[in-house]
Short mmCIF file of N, CA, C and O in Angstrom, two decimals:
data_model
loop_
_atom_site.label_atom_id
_atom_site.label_comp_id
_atom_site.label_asym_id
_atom_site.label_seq_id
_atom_site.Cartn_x
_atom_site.Cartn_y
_atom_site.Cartn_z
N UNK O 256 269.10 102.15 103.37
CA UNK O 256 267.68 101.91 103.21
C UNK O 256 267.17 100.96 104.29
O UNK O 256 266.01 101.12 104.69
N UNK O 257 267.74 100.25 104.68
CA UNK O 257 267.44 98.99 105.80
C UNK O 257 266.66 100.20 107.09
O UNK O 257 265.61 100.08 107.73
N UNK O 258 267.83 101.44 107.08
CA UNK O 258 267.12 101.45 108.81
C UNK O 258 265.53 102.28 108.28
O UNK O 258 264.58 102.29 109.07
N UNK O 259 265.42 102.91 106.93
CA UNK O 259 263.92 103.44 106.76
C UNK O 259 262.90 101.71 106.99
O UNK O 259 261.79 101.67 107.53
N UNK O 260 263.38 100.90 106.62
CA UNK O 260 262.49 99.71 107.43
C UNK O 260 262.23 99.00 107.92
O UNK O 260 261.39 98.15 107.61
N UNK O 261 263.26 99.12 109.49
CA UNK O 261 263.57 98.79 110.59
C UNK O 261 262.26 100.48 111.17
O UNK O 261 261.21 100.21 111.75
N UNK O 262 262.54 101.52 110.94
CA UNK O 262 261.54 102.43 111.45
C UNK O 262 260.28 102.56 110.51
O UNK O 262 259.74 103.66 110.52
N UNK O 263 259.78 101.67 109.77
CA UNK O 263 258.79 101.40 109.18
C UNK O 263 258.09 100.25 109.86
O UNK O 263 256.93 100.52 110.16
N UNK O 264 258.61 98.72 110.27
CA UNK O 264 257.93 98.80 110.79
C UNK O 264 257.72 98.73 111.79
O UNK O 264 256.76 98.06 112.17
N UNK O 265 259.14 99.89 113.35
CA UNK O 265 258.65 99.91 114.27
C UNK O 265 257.71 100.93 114.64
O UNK O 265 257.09 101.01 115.70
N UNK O 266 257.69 101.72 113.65
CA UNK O 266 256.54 102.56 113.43
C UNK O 266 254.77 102.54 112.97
O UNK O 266 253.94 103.44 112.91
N UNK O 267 254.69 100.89 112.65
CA UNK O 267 253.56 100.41 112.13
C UNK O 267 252.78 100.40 113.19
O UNK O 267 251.68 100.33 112.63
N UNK O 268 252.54 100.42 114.35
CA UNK O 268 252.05 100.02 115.45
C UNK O 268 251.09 101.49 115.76
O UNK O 268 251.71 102.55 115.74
N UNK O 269 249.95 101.50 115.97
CA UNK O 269 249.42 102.65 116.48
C UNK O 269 248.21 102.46 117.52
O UNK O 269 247.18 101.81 117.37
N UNK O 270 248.68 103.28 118.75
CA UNK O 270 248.07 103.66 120.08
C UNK O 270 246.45 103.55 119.66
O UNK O 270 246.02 104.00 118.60
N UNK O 271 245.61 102.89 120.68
CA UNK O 271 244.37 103.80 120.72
C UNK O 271 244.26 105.39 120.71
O UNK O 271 243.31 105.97 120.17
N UNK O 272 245.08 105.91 121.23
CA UNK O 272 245.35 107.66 121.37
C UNK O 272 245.67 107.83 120.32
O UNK O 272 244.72 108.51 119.93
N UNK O 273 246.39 107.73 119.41
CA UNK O 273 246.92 107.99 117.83
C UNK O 273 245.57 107.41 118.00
O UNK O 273 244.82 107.56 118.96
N UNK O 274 245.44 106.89 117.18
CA UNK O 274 244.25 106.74 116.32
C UNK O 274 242.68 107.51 116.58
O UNK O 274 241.68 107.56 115.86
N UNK O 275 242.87 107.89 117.48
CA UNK O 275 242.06 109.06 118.24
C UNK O 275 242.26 110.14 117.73
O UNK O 275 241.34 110.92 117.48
N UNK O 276 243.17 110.33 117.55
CA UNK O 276 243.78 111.75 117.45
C UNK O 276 243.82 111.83 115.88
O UNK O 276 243.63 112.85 115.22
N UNK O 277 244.06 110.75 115.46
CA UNK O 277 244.22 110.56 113.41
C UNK O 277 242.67 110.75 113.31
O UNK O 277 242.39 111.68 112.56
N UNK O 278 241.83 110.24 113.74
CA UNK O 278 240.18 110.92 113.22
C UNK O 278 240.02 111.92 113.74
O UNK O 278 239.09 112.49 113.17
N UNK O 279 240.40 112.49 114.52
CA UNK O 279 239.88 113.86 114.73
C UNK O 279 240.60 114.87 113.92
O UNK O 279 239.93 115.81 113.49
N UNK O 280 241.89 114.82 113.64
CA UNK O 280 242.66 115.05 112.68
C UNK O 280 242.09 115.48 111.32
O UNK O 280 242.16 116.50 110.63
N UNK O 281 241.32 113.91 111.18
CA UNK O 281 241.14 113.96 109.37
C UNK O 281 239.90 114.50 109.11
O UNK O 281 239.37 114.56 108.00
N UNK O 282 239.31 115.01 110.45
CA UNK O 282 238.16 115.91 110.69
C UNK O 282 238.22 117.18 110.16
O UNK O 282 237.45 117.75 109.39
N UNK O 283 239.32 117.55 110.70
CA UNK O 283 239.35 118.63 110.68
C UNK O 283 240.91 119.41 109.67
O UNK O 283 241.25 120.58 109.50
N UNK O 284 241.34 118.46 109.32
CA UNK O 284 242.34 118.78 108.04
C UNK O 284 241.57 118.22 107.07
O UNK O 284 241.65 117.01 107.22
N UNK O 285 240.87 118.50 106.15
CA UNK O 285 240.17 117.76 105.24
C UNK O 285 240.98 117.95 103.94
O UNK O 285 241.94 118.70 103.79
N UNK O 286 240.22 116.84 102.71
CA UNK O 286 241.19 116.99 101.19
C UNK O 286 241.77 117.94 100.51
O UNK O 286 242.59 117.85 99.60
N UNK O 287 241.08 119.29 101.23
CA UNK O 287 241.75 120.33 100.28
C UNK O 287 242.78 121.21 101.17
O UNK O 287 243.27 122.28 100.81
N UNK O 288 242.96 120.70 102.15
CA UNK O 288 243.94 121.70 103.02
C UNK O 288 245.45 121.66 103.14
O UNK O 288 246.03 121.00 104.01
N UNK O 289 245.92 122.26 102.40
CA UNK O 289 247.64 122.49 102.11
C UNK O 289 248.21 121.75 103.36
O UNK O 289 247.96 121.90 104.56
N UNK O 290 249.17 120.78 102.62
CA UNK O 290 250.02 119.94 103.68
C UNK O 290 249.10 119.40 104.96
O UNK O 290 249.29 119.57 106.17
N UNK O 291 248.11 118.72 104.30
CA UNK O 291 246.84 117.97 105.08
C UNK O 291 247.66 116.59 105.67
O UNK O 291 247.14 116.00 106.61
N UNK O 292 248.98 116.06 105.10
CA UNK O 292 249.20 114.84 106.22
C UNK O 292 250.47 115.48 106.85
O UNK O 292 250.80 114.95 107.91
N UNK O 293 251.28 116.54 106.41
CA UNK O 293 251.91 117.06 107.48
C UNK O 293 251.28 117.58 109.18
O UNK O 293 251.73 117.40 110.31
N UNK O 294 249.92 118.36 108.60
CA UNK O 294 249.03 118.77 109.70
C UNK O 294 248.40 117.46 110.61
O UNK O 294 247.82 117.64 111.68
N UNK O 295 248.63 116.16 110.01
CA UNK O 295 247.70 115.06 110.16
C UNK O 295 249.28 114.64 111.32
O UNK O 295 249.31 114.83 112.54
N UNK O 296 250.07 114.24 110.71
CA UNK O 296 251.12 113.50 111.11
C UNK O 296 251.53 114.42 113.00
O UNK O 296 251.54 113.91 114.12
N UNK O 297 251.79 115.87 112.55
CA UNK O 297 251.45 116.73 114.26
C UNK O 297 250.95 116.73 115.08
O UNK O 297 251.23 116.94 116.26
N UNK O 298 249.51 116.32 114.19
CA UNK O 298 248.24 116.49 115.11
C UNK O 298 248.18 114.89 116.08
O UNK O 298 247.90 114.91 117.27
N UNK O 299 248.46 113.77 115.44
CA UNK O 299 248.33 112.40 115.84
C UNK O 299 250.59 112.95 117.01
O UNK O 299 250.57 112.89 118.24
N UNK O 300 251.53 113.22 116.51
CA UNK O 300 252.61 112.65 116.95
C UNK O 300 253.12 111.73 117.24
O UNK O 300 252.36 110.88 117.69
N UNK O 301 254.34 111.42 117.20
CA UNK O 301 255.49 110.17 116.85
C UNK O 301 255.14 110.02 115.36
O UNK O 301 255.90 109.12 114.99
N UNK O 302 254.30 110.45 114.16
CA UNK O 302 254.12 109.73 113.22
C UNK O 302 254.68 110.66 111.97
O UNK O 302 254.89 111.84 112.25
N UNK O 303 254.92 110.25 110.67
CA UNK O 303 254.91 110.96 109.92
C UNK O 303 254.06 110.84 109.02
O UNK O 303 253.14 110.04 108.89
N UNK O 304 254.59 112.15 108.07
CA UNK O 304 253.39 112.40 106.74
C UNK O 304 253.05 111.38 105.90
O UNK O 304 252.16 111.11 105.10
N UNK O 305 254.35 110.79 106.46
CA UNK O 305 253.55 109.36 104.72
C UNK O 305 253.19 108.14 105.96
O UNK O 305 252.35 107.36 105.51
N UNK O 306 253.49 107.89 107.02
CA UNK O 306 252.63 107.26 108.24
C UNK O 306 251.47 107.64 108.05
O UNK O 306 250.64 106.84 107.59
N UNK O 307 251.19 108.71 108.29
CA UNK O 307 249.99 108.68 108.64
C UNK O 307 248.74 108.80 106.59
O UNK O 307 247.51 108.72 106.62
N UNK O 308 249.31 108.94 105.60
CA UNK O 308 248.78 109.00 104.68
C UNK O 308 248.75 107.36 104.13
O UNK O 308 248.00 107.08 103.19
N UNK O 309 249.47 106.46 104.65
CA UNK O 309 249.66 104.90 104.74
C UNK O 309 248.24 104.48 105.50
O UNK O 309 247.40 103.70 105.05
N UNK O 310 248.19 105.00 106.42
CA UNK O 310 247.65 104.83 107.31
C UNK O 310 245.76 104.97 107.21
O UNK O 310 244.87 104.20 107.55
N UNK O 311 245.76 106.08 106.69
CA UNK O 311 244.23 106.83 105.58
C UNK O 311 243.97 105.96 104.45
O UNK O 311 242.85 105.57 104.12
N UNK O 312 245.07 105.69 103.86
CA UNK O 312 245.06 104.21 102.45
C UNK O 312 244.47 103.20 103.02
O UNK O 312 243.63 102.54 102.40
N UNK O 313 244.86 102.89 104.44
CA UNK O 313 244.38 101.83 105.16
C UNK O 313 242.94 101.20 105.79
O UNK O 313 242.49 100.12 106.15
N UNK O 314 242.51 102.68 105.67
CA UNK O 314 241.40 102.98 106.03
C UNK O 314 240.34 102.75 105.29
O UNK O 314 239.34 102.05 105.49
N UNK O 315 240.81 103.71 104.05
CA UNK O 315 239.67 103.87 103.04
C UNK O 315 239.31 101.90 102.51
O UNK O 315 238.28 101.32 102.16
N UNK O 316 240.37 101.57 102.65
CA UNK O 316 240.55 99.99 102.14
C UNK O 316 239.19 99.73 102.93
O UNK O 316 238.04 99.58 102.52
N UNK O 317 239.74 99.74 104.19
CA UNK O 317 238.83 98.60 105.19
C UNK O 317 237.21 99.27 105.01
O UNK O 317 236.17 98.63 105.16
N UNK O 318 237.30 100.44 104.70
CA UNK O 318 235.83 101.02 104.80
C UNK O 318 235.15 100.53 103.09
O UNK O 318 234.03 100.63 102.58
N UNK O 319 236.23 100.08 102.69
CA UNK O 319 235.55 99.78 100.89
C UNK O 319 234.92 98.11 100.99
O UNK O 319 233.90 97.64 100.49
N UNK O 320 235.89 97.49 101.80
CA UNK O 320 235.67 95.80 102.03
C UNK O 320 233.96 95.99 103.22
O UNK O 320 233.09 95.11 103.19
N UNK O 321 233.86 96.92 103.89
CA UNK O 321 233.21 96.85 104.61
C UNK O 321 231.66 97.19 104.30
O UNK O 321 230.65 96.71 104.81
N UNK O 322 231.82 98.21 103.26
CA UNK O 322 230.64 98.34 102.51
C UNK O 322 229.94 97.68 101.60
O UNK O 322 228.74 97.82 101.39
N UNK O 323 231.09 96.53 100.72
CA UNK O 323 231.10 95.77 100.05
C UNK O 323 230.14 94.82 100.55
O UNK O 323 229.24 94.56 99.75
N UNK O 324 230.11 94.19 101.74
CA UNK O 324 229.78 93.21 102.40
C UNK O 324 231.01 91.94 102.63
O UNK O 324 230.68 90.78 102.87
N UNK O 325 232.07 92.28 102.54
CA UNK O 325 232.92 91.44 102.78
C UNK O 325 233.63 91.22 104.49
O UNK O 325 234.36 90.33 104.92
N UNK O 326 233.24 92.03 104.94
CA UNK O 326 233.85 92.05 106.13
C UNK O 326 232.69 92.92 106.83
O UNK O 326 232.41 94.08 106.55
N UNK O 327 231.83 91.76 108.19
CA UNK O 327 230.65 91.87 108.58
C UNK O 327 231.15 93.39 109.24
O UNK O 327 232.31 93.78 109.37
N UNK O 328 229.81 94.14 109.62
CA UNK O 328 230.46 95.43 110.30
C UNK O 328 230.59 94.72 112.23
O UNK O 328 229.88 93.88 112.77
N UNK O 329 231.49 95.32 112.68
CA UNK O 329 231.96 94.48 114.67
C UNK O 329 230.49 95.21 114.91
O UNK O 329 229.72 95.93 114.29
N UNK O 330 230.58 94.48 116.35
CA UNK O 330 229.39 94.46 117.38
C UNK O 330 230.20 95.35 118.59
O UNK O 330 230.86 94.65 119.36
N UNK O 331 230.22 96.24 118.74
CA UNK O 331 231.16 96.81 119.76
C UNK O 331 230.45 97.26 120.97
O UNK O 331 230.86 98.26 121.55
N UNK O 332 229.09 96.40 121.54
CA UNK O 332 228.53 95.81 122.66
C UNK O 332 229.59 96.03 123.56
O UNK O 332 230.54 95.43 123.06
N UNK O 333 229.99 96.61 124.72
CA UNK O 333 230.41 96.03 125.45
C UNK O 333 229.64 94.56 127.06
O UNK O 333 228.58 94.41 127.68
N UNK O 334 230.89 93.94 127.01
CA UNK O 334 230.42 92.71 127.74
C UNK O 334 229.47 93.12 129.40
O UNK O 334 229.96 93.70 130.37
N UNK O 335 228.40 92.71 129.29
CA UNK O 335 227.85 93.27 130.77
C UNK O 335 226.51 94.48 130.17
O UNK O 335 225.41 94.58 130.72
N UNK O 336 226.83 95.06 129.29
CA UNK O 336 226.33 96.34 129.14
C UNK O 336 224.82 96.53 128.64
O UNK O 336 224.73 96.11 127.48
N UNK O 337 223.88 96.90 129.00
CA UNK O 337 222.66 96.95 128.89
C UNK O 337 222.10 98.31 128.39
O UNK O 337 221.53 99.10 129.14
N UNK O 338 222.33 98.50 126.99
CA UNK O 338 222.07 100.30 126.63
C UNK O 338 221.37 100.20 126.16
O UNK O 338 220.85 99.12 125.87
N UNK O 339 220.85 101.72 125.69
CA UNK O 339 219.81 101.72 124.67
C UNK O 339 219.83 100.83 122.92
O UNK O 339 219.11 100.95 121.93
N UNK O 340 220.80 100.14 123.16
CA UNK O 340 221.33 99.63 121.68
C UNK O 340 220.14 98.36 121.78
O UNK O 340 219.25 98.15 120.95
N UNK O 341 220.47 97.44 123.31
CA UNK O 341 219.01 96.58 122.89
C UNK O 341 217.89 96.23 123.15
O UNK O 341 217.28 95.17 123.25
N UNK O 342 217.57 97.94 123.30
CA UNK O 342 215.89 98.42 122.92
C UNK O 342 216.14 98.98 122.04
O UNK O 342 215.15 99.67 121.79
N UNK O 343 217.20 99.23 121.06
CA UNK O 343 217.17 99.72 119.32
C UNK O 343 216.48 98.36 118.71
O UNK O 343 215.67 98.48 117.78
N UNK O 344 216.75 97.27 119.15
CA UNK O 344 216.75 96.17 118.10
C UNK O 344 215.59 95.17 118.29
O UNK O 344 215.24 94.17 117.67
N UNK O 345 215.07 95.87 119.47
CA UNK O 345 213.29 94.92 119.99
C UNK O 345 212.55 95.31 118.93
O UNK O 345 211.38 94.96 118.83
#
């Protein structure tokens, strides 16, 4: 059992690209589609089915705290950047 979590958690770690690839994923494998985190776990790679269904648990969490008002929503401004975001807010 040790080495399932020795590869648990060198497996905890996920790429900007994984995680790219896990929303577009969960786009398009949605709740009702047979072996939806096998298809999920392929579609992202290096990961598996219960990785990446750990991973969706993880999610839904942060999106529940976030709606809540517990955890402000980020400012993802980048530094320098002058967009239409602030002439959204004049």
């Amino acid at each position: 059992m040790a080495s399932s979590s020795v590869r648990s958690i060198d497996s905890g770690s996920w790429t900007p690209k994984q995680n790219k690839l896990f929303e577009k994923a969960l786009a398009q494998y949605d709740k009702d589609t047979p072996d939806r985190w096998h298809n999920v776990a392929k579609a992202v790679g290096g990961k598996t089915a219960e990785e990446v269904k750990k991973q969706y648990e993880i999610l839904i969490e942060d999106l529940k705290h976030i709606e809540s008002g517990r955890i402000p929503i980020p400012n993802y401004r980048s530094a320098g950047s002058t967009s239409n975001a602030d002439e959204e807010e004049k």
